[in-house]
Structures are given as structure tokens and as C-alpha cells.
PDB file of C-alpha atoms and ligand atoms in Angstrom:
ATOM      1  CA  MET A   3     163.575  36.161 -28.487  1.00  0.00           C
ATOM      2  CA  ARG A   4     160.553  37.684 -26.626  1.00  0.00           C
ATOM      3  CA  GLY A   5     157.186  36.914 -28.164  1.00  0.00           C
ATOM      4  CA  ARG A   6     154.754  39.633 -29.275  1.00  0.00           C
ATOM      5  CA  LEU A   7     151.555  40.822 -27.256  1.00  0.00           C
ATOM      6  CA  ILE A   8     148.874  41.188 -29.930  1.00  0.00           C
ATOM      7  CA  THR A   9     145.425  42.263 -28.674  1.00  0.00           C
ATOM      8  CA  LEU A  10     141.856  42.461 -30.093  1.00  0.00           C
ATOM      9  CA  GLU A  11     139.374  45.266 -29.127  1.00  0.00           C
ATOM     10  CA  GLY A  12     136.026  46.724 -30.003  1.00  0.00           C
ATOM     11  CA  GLY A  13     132.723  47.630 -28.401  1.00  0.00           C
ATOM     12  CA  ASP A  14     130.290  44.580 -27.574  1.00  0.00           C
ATOM     13  CA  GLY A  15     128.978  43.041 -30.813  1.00  0.00           C
ATOM     14  CA  ALA A  16     131.680  44.197 -33.160  1.00  0.00           C
ATOM     15  CA  GLY A  17     132.601  40.773 -34.198  1.00  0.00           C
ATOM     16  CA  LYS A  18     136.006  40.524 -32.774  1.00  0.00           C
ATOM     17  CA  SER A  19     136.121  37.293 -30.870  1.00  0.00           C
ATOM     18  CA  SER A  20     135.285  35.128 -33.923  1.00  0.00           C
ATOM     19  CA  GLN A  21     138.738  36.276 -35.596  1.00  0.00           C
ATOM     20  CA  ILE A  22     140.910  35.063 -32.700  1.00  0.00           C
ATOM     21  CA  GLY A  23     141.182  31.602 -34.081  1.00  0.00           C
ATOM     22  CA  PRO A  24     142.201  32.422 -37.833  1.00  0.00           C
ATOM     23  CA  LEU A  25     144.984  34.727 -36.309  1.00  0.00           C
ATOM     24  CA  ARG A  26     146.164  31.802 -34.211  1.00  0.00           C
ATOM     25  CA  ASP A  27     146.148  29.543 -37.336  1.00  0.00           C
ATOM     26  CA  PHE A  28     148.050  32.259 -39.212  1.00  0.00           C
ATOM     27  CA  LEU A  29     150.927  32.517 -36.853  1.00  0.00           C
ATOM     28  CA  ALA A  30     150.991  28.671 -35.981  1.00  0.00           C
ATOM     29  CA  ASP A  31     151.601  27.917 -39.781  1.00  0.00           C
ATOM     30  CA  ARG A  32     154.579  30.069 -39.712  1.00  0.00           C
ATOM     31  CA  GLY A  33     156.015  27.983 -36.943  1.00  0.00           C
ATOM     32  CA  ILE A  34     155.208  30.594 -34.169  1.00  0.00           C
ATOM     33  CA  SER A  35     154.146  29.143 -30.760  1.00  0.00           C
ATOM     34  CA  VAL A  36     150.880  30.928 -29.737  1.00  0.00           C
ATOM     35  CA  LEU A  37     148.766  31.486 -26.626  1.00  0.00           C
ATOM     36  CA  LEU A  38     145.095  32.469 -26.885  1.00  0.00           C
ATOM     37  CA  THR A  39     143.659  34.107 -24.004  1.00  0.00           C
ATOM     38  CA  ARG A  40     141.200  36.710 -22.714  1.00  0.00           C
ATOM     39  CA  GLU A  41     140.491  39.676 -20.230  1.00  0.00           C
ATOM     40  CA  PRO A  42     139.062  39.913 -17.801  1.00  0.00           C
ATOM     41  CA  GLY A  43     140.049  36.299 -17.390  1.00  0.00           C
ATOM     42  CA  GLY A  44     142.949  33.900 -18.401  1.00  0.00           C
ATOM     43  CA  THR A  45     143.749  32.224 -15.099  1.00  0.00           C
ATOM     44  CA  PRO A  46     141.068  30.752 -12.550  1.00  0.00           C
ATOM     45  CA  LEU A  47     141.120  33.705 -10.071  1.00  0.00           C
ATOM     46  CA  ALA A  48     141.047  36.050 -12.872  1.00  0.00           C
ATOM     47  CA  GLU A  49     138.014  34.089 -14.433  1.00  0.00           C
ATOM     48  CA  ALA A  50     136.365  34.245 -11.124  1.00  0.00           C
ATOM     49  CA  ILE A  51     136.807  38.154 -11.043  1.00  0.00           C
ATOM     50  CA  ARG A  52     135.339  38.176 -14.495  1.00  0.00           C
ATOM     51  CA  SER A  53     131.902  36.856 -13.415  1.00  0.00           C
ATOM     52  CA  TRP A  54     131.969  39.432 -10.498  1.00  0.00           C
ATOM     53  CA  VAL A  55     132.433  42.064 -12.971  1.00  0.00           C
ATOM     54  CA  LEU A  56     130.081  40.840 -15.901  1.00  0.00           C
ATOM     55  CA  ASP A  57     127.517  39.129 -13.825  1.00  0.00           C
ATOM     56  CA  ASP A  58     124.706  40.712 -11.619  1.00  0.00           C
ATOM     57  CA  ALA A  59     125.275  38.235  -9.044  1.00  0.00           C
ATOM     58  CA  PRO A  60     126.106  37.942  -6.133  1.00  0.00           C
ATOM     59  CA  GLU A  61     125.978  41.851  -6.426  1.00  0.00           C
ATOM     60  CA  SER A  62     127.140  44.581  -9.129  1.00  0.00           C
ATOM     61  CA  PRO A  63     130.348  46.228  -8.438  1.00  0.00           C
ATOM     62  CA  GLU A  64     130.047  49.934  -8.302  1.00  0.00           C
ATOM     63  CA  ALA A  65     132.293  51.721 -10.831  1.00  0.00           C
ATOM     64  CA  LEU A  66     135.596  52.069  -8.827  1.00  0.00           C
ATOM     65  CA  ALA A  67     135.504  48.835  -7.448  1.00  0.00           C
ATOM     66  CA  GLU A  68     134.742  47.674 -10.964  1.00  0.00           C
ATOM     67  CA  LEU A  69     138.027  49.152 -12.256  1.00  0.00           C
ATOM     68  CA  LEU A  70     139.888  47.864  -9.233  1.00  0.00           C
ATOM     69  CA  LEU A  71     138.762  44.215  -9.829  1.00  0.00           C
ATOM     70  CA  VAL A  72     139.633  44.522 -13.694  1.00  0.00           C
ATOM     71  CA  PHE A  73     143.204  45.462 -12.775  1.00  0.00           C
ATOM     72  CA  ALA A  74     143.321  42.664  -9.898  1.00  0.00           C
ATOM     73  CA  ALA A  75     142.284  40.251 -12.618  1.00  0.00           C
ATOM     74  CA  ARG A  76     144.739  41.752 -15.081  1.00  0.00           C
ATOM     75  CA  ARG A  77     147.728  41.614 -12.687  1.00  0.00           C
ATOM     76  CA  GLN A  78     147.332  37.962 -11.914  1.00  0.00           C
ATOM     77  CA  HIS A  79     146.728  37.268 -15.646  1.00  0.00           C
ATOM     78  CA  TRP A  80     150.070  39.167 -16.417  1.00  0.00           C
ATOM     79  CA  ILE A  81     152.236  37.720 -13.902  1.00  0.00           C
ATOM     80  CA  ARG A  82     151.163  34.149 -14.255  1.00  0.00           C
ATOM     81  CA  VAL A  83     150.443  33.856 -17.934  1.00  0.00           C
ATOM     82  CA  ILE A  84     151.193  36.617 -20.461  1.00  0.00           C
ATOM     83  CA  GLU A  85     154.557  37.740 -18.975  1.00  0.00           C
ATOM     84  CA  PRO A  86     156.082  34.083 -18.621  1.00  0.00           C
ATOM     85  CA  ALA A  87     154.626  33.198 -22.300  1.00  0.00           C
ATOM     86  CA  LEU A  88     156.414  36.070 -24.000  1.00  0.00           C
ATOM     87  CA  ALA A  89     159.581  35.552 -21.941  1.00  0.00           C
ATOM     88  CA  SER A  90     159.666  32.261 -23.260  1.00  0.00           C
ATOM     89  CA  GLY A  91     159.211  33.318 -26.849  1.00  0.00           C
ATOM     90  CA  THR A  92     155.409  32.418 -27.101  1.00  0.00           C
ATOM     91  CA  TRP A  93     153.388  34.947 -28.844  1.00  0.00           C
ATOM     92  CA  VAL A  94     150.212  36.139 -27.059  1.00  0.00           C
ATOM     93  CA  LEU A  95     146.804  36.872 -28.592  1.00  0.00           C
ATOM     94  CA  CYS A  96     144.614  38.400 -26.014  1.00  0.00           C
ATOM     95  CA  ASP A  97     140.841  38.868 -26.533  1.00  0.00           C
ATOM     96  CA  ARG A  98     140.567  42.488 -24.908  1.00  0.00           C
ATOM     97  CA  PHE A  99     143.203  44.140 -22.675  1.00  0.00           C
ATOM     98  CA  VAL A 100     144.012  47.478 -21.115  1.00  0.00           C
ATOM     99  CA  ASP A 101     142.373  49.584 -24.087  1.00  0.00           C
ATOM    100  CA  SER A 102     139.073  48.081 -22.819  1.00  0.00           C
ATOM    101  CA  THR A 103     139.632  49.513 -19.314  1.00  0.00           C
ATOM    102  CA  TYR A 104     140.003  53.069 -20.671  1.00  0.00           C
ATOM    103  CA  ALA A 105     136.888  52.648 -22.991  1.00  0.00           C
ATOM    104  CA  TYR A 106     134.490  50.876 -20.689  1.00  0.00           C
ATOM    105  CA  GLN A 107     135.677  52.201 -17.059  1.00  0.00           C
ATOM    106  CA  GLY A 108     137.047  55.388 -18.291  1.00  0.00           C
ATOM    107  CA  ALA A 109     134.890  56.650 -20.988  1.00  0.00           C
ATOM    108  CA  GLY A 110     131.806  54.367 -20.212  1.00  0.00           C
ATOM    109  CA  ARG A 111     131.639  54.751 -16.502  1.00  0.00           C
ATOM    110  CA  GLY A 112     133.299  58.292 -16.457  1.00  0.00           C
ATOM    111  CA  LEU A 113     136.493  57.100 -14.391  1.00  0.00           C
ATOM    112  CA  SER A 114     139.446  59.367 -14.545  1.00  0.00           C
ATOM    113  CA  VAL A 115     142.088  58.681 -17.334  1.00  0.00           C
ATOM    114  CA  ASN A 116     144.782  59.506 -15.054  1.00  0.00           C
ATOM    115  CA  ARG A 117     143.607  57.167 -12.428  1.00  0.00           C
ATOM    116  CA  ILE A 118     143.579  54.215 -14.906  1.00  0.00           C
ATOM    117  CA  ALA A 119     147.287  55.281 -16.277  1.00  0.00           C
ATOM    118  CA  THR A 120     148.487  55.191 -12.707  1.00  0.00           C
ATOM    119  CA  LEU A 121     146.957  51.629 -12.212  1.00  0.00           C
ATOM    120  CA  GLU A 122     148.185  50.556 -15.631  1.00  0.00           C
ATOM    121  CA  ARG A 123     151.786  51.453 -14.666  1.00  0.00           C
ATOM    122  CA  TRP A 124     151.486  49.663 -11.497  1.00  0.00           C
ATOM    123  CA  VAL A 125     150.256  46.537 -12.787  1.00  0.00           C
ATOM    124  CA  LEU A 126     152.222  46.459 -16.218  1.00  0.00           C
ATOM    125  CA  GLY A 127     155.211  48.737 -15.733  1.00  0.00           C
ATOM    126  CA  SER A 128     156.124  49.983 -18.993  1.00  0.00           C
ATOM    127  CA  ARG A 129     154.846  46.956 -21.099  1.00  0.00           C
ATOM    128  CA  ARG A 130     152.052  47.560 -23.772  1.00  0.00           C
ATOM    129  CA  PRO A 131     150.521  45.564 -26.597  1.00  0.00           C
ATOM    130  CA  ASP A 132     152.739  45.400 -29.969  1.00  0.00           C
ATOM    131  CA  LEU A 133     149.690  45.505 -31.920  1.00  0.00           C
ATOM    132  CA  THR A 134     146.077  45.905 -31.439  1.00  0.00           C
ATOM    133  CA  PHE A 135     143.155  45.207 -33.975  1.00  0.00           C
ATOM    134  CA  PHE A 136     140.144  47.382 -33.301  1.00  0.00           C
ATOM    135  CA  PHE A 137     136.826  45.923 -34.667  1.00  0.00           C
ATOM    136  CA  GLU A 138     134.714  49.029 -35.422  1.00  0.00           C
ATOM    137  CA  ALA A 139     130.757  48.687 -35.751  1.00  0.00           C
ATOM    138  CA  PRO A 140     127.912  51.215 -35.738  1.00  0.00           C
ATOM    139  CA  VAL A 141     126.366  51.135 -32.112  1.00  0.00           C
ATOM    140  CA  GLU A 142     122.944  50.329 -33.724  1.00  0.00           C
ATOM    141  CA  ILE A 143     124.316  47.299 -35.473  1.00  0.00           C
ATOM    142  CA  ALA A 144     126.295  46.029 -32.635  1.00  0.00           C
ATOM    143  CA  LEU A 145     123.210  46.314 -30.333  1.00  0.00           C
ATOM    144  CA  LYS A 146     121.186  44.191 -32.653  1.00  0.00           C
ATOM    145  CA  ARG A 147     123.934  41.523 -32.658  1.00  0.00           C
ATOM    146  CA  ILE A 148     123.905  41.622 -28.730  1.00  0.00           C
ATOM    147  CA  GLU A 149     120.305  41.067 -28.747  1.00  0.00           C
ATOM    148  CA  ALA A 150     120.179  38.298 -31.182  1.00  0.00           C
ATOM    149  CA  ARG A 151     122.846  36.587 -29.165  1.00  0.00           C
ATOM    150  CA  GLY A 152     120.719  36.777 -25.992  1.00  0.00           C
ATOM    151  CA  CYS A 153     122.248  36.595 -22.115  1.00  0.00           C
ATOM    152  CA  PRO A 154     123.513  40.100 -22.336  1.00  0.00           C
ATOM    153  CA  ASN A 155     126.359  40.815 -19.584  1.00  0.00           C
ATOM    154  CA  ARG A 156     126.332  44.083 -17.424  1.00  0.00           C
ATOM    155  CA  MET A 157     128.059  46.222 -20.047  1.00  0.00           C
ATOM    156  CA  GLU A 158     125.824  44.753 -22.774  1.00  0.00           C
ATOM    157  CA  GLN A 159     122.739  45.858 -21.093  1.00  0.00           C
ATOM    158  CA  GLU A 160     123.856  49.542 -20.851  1.00  0.00           C
ATOM    159  CA  SER A 161     122.195  52.040 -23.043  1.00  0.00           C
ATOM    160  CA  ALA A 162     123.140  53.023 -26.675  1.00  0.00           C
ATOM    161  CA  ALA A 163     124.376  56.296 -25.279  1.00  0.00           C
ATOM    162  CA  TRP A 164     126.841  54.433 -23.068  1.00  0.00           C
ATOM    163  CA  HIS A 165     127.856  52.304 -26.032  1.00  0.00           C
ATOM    164  CA  GLU A 166     128.743  55.366 -27.951  1.00  0.00           C
ATOM    165  CA  ARG A 167     130.770  56.795 -25.239  1.00  0.00           C
ATOM    166  CA  VAL A 168     132.527  53.679 -25.037  1.00  0.00           C
ATOM    167  CA  GLN A 169     133.337  53.985 -28.883  1.00  0.00           C
ATOM    168  CA  ALA A 170     134.369  57.484 -28.243  1.00  0.00           C
ATOM    169  CA  GLY A 171     136.766  56.319 -25.668  1.00  0.00           C
ATOM    170  CA  TYR A 172     138.449  53.814 -28.126  1.00  0.00           C
ATOM    171  CA  ARG A 173     138.688  56.392 -30.825  1.00  0.00           C
ATOM    172  CA  LYS A 174     140.694  58.824 -28.381  1.00  0.00           C
ATOM    173  CA  ARG A 175     142.999  55.699 -27.763  1.00  0.00           C
ATOM    174  CA  ILE A 176     143.429  55.296 -31.359  1.00  0.00           C
ATOM    175  CA  ALA A 177     144.062  58.851 -31.946  1.00  0.00           C
ATOM    176  CA  GLY A 178     146.832  58.776 -29.414  1.00  0.00           C
ATOM    177  CA  GLU A 179     148.762  55.759 -30.608  1.00  0.00           C
ATOM    178  CA  PRO A 180     147.647  55.371 -34.439  1.00  0.00           C
ATOM    179  CA  ASN A 181     150.809  53.154 -35.229  1.00  0.00           C
ATOM    180  CA  ARG A 182     149.681  50.330 -32.620  1.00  0.00           C
ATOM    181  CA  PHE A 183     146.050  50.268 -33.892  1.00  0.00           C
ATOM    182  CA  VAL A 184     144.736  48.647 -36.994  1.00  0.00           C
ATOM    183  CA  VAL A 185     141.109  49.537 -37.469  1.00  0.00           C
ATOM    184  CA  ILE A 186     138.956  46.658 -38.946  1.00  0.00           C
ATOM    185  CA  GLN A 187     135.300  47.312 -40.062  1.00  0.00           C
ATOM    186  CA  GLY A 188     133.449  44.511 -37.989  1.00  0.00           C
ATOM    187  CA  THR A 189     130.431  44.521 -40.169  1.00  0.00           C
ATOM    188  CA  ARG A 190     132.020  42.913 -43.283  1.00  0.00           C
ATOM    189  CA  ASP A 191     131.751  39.047 -43.651  1.00  0.00           C
ATOM    190  CA  ARG A 192     133.942  36.913 -41.504  1.00  0.00           C
ATOM    191  CA  VAL A 193     136.182  35.350 -44.293  1.00  0.00           C
ATOM    192  CA  ALA A 194     136.867  39.034 -45.691  1.00  0.00           C
ATOM    193  CA  ILE A 195     137.682  40.146 -42.242  1.00  0.00           C
ATOM    194  CA  SER A 196     140.200  37.251 -41.517  1.00  0.00           C
ATOM    195  CA  GLY A 197     141.944  37.830 -44.953  1.00  0.00           C
ATOM    196  CA  GLU A 198     142.491  41.425 -44.031  1.00  0.00           C
ATOM    197  CA  LEU A 199     143.733  40.639 -40.636  1.00  0.00           C
ATOM    198  CA  CYS A 200     146.306  38.171 -42.133  1.00  0.00           C
ATOM    199  CA  ARG A 201     147.577  40.550 -44.603  1.00  0.00           C
ATOM    200  CA  HIS A 202     148.217  43.243 -41.706  1.00  0.00           C
ATOM    201  CA  LEU A 203     149.903  40.798 -39.612  1.00  0.00           C
ATOM    202  CA  GLU A 204     152.000  39.553 -42.488  1.00  0.00           C
ATOM    203  CA  ARG A 205     153.127  43.193 -42.951  1.00  0.00           C
ATOM    204  CA  ARG A 206     153.819  43.533 -39.244  1.00  0.00           C
ATOM    205  CA  LEU A 207     155.601  40.100 -39.264  1.00  0.00           C
ATOM    206  CA  ARG A 208     157.935  41.522 -41.976  1.00  0.00           C
ATOM    207  CA  GLU A 209     158.662  44.875 -40.244  1.00  0.00           C
ATOM    208  CA  TRP A 210     159.372  43.351 -36.951  1.00  0.00           C
ATOM    209  CA  THR A 211     161.814  40.657 -38.744  1.00  0.00           C
ATOM    210  CA  GLU A 212     163.464  43.381 -40.710  1.00  0.00           C
ATOM    211  CA  GLY A 213     163.707  45.658 -37.582  1.00  0.00           C
ATOM    212  CA  ALA A 214     165.374  42.755 -35.466  1.00  0.00           C
ATOM    213  CA  ALA A 215     167.915  41.997 -38.409  1.00  0.00           C
TER     214      ALA A 215
HETATM  215  P1  LIG B   7     133.761  40.039 -24.428  1.00  0.00           P
HETATM  216  O1  LIG B   7     134.930  40.149 -24.512  1.00  0.00           O
HETATM  217  O2  LIG B   7     132.913  40.804 -25.269  1.00  0.00           O
HETATM  218  O3  LIG B   7     133.176  38.779 -24.196  1.00  0.00           O
HETATM  219  P2  LIG B   7     131.872  37.859 -24.594  1.00  0.00           P
HETATM  220  O4  LIG B   7     132.065  37.906 -26.116  1.00  0.00           O
HETATM  221  O5  LIG B   7     132.091  36.413 -23.848  1.00  0.00           O
HETATM  222  O6  LIG B   7     130.800  38.740 -24.066  1.00  0.00           O
HETATM  223  O7  LIG B   7     133.159  40.678 -22.894  1.00  0.00           O
HETATM  224  C1  LIG B   7     133.922  41.196 -21.918  1.00  0.00           C
HETATM  225  C2  LIG B   7     133.316  42.256 -21.283  1.00  0.00           C
HETATM  226  O8  LIG B   7     134.021  42.905 -20.381  1.00  0.00           O
HETATM  227  C3  LIG B   7     133.061  43.368 -22.395  1.00  0.00           C
HETATM  228  O9  LIG B   7     131.604  43.842 -22.281  1.00  0.00           O
HETATM  229  C4  LIG B   7     133.920  44.456 -21.909  1.00  0.00           C
HETATM  230  C5  LIG B   7     134.136  44.067 -20.584  1.00  0.00           C
HETATM  231  N1  LIG B   7     135.496  44.820 -20.005  1.00  0.00           N
HETATM  232  C6  LIG B   7     135.736  45.855 -19.290  1.00  0.00           C
HETATM  233  O10 LIG B   7     134.467  46.547 -18.926  1.00  0.00           O
HETATM  234  N2  LIG B   7     136.911  46.232 -18.983  1.00  0.00           N
HETATM  235  C7  LIG B   7     138.027  45.658 -19.230  1.00  0.00           C
HETATM  236  O11 LIG B   7     139.253  46.126 -18.690  1.00  0.00           O
HETATM  237  C8  LIG B   7     137.825  44.601 -19.891  1.00  0.00           C
HETATM  238  C9  LIG B   7     139.149  43.728 -20.210  1.00  0.00           C
HETATM  239  C10 LIG B   7     136.840  44.073 -20.331  1.00  0.00           C
END
């Protein structure tokens, strides 16, 4: 049976990256083979593209170049890593995926949703994540976390208004596909969040198993 693709999304500093390990452990404890990966990145080439997108050196891509780079990385990651894993029955937990592009390059940079949707179809065909956990945090709290962490990437250095636009971009995605998204309050403590994630996942696993029976 094909594996499932589960993605984690949220604005910068919303606390999602620390939850990928507990989710992996939850699935592995149930005998499910799991692959952890991230975007932009996940292959050597896609990781190189990640640094072009997120670092200021050797130069910052302009908005459309940034969008094309993100999709070039995604195509490589999809063909070389994600799709073969899913086809072999491995589940994939991906830290960010295509919703980030709608939020950051779409809402953040102001690029057209139609253009992004065209690239999405081109790169992924009709495949989409099975489930997406969206980590929500007020922008002022997220910005404080980013500052405390230090070494902000190009996106993290943007203004509060920019981060608000990114959040609004995510909210549109969630409104368009409410069944795919589970919204998590990223400001709660880590253990409480992992418990909540596991309960949601347990429920989805049951639905998927019953659906397949
Ligand atoms: P992030 O996943 O937060 O990693 P870290 O915790 O190491 O900072 O950083 C990835 C950045 O990439 C984040 O700022 C959002 C951005 N991004 C896009 O702009 N577009 C995309 O399509 C993706 C996947 C990410």
C-alpha cells in the first residue's frame, strides 16, 4: 500500500520543527516505516538550492526567481525522494511543502496564485499531502522567538507586516481545504503540543484504515 504524505506548516518561529521527531516516533511505534525530510531541501541539489533561497550570498534571488528555485528544488525532492518512498509504502513527514510556497512567495512576495498553481501541477501532477499540521502563533511572539534564536534567514528578516501577510496566505489555504489541515496553537508547551498531534494522528490513522477496509 502507498505511504501517506504528512506535512508541517506555519510561519517562522511558530514552533513546528521540534514536533517532527515526536510524530516520527508515534508512527514508528505503530510499525510504520517513516522518512523525515524538509523543504526547500531533502536532496543534495535541493539543499544547495535552499541556501540560494534563504541566504543573502552569493546574491538574493528576486521574487519570481525565488519561486522557480523553490519549485526546482521541490521537483528534485519529489522525484528522487518523496515519490519513491510513498510508492514503497514508506510514510513521509515533510517539514514544509507546497503550502509554504502559497504563503511565502504568494502572499508574502505578492506572486499570483494561478502562477503557483500552474507550477504545482507541473511539478507534482495531482498529488497533494494527505494531512497538514499548521502551527499558528501570533506574529509578535514568533518574531521574538526568531530574534532569540539568532541568525535569521532571508524570510525571517522580513517585516512584521510581511509575516502577517504570510499568515493570511496560510489562512486562505486552510479555508480552501479545511479537512486536510489541523490547526495547532504553537505557543503552548512542547509536550502538550506533541500529545495533541498524536491524538489527531491516531484519529486519522483510524479513518484511513477504516476507509481502506
Ligand atoms: P524553516 O523551515 O523555518 O527552517 P529553519 O527552522 O531551519 O529556519 O525555514 C525555511 C524557510 O523557507 C522559511 O522561512 C520559509 C521558506 N520557504 C519558502 O519561502 N517557500 C517554500 O516553498 C518553502 C518550502 C519554504
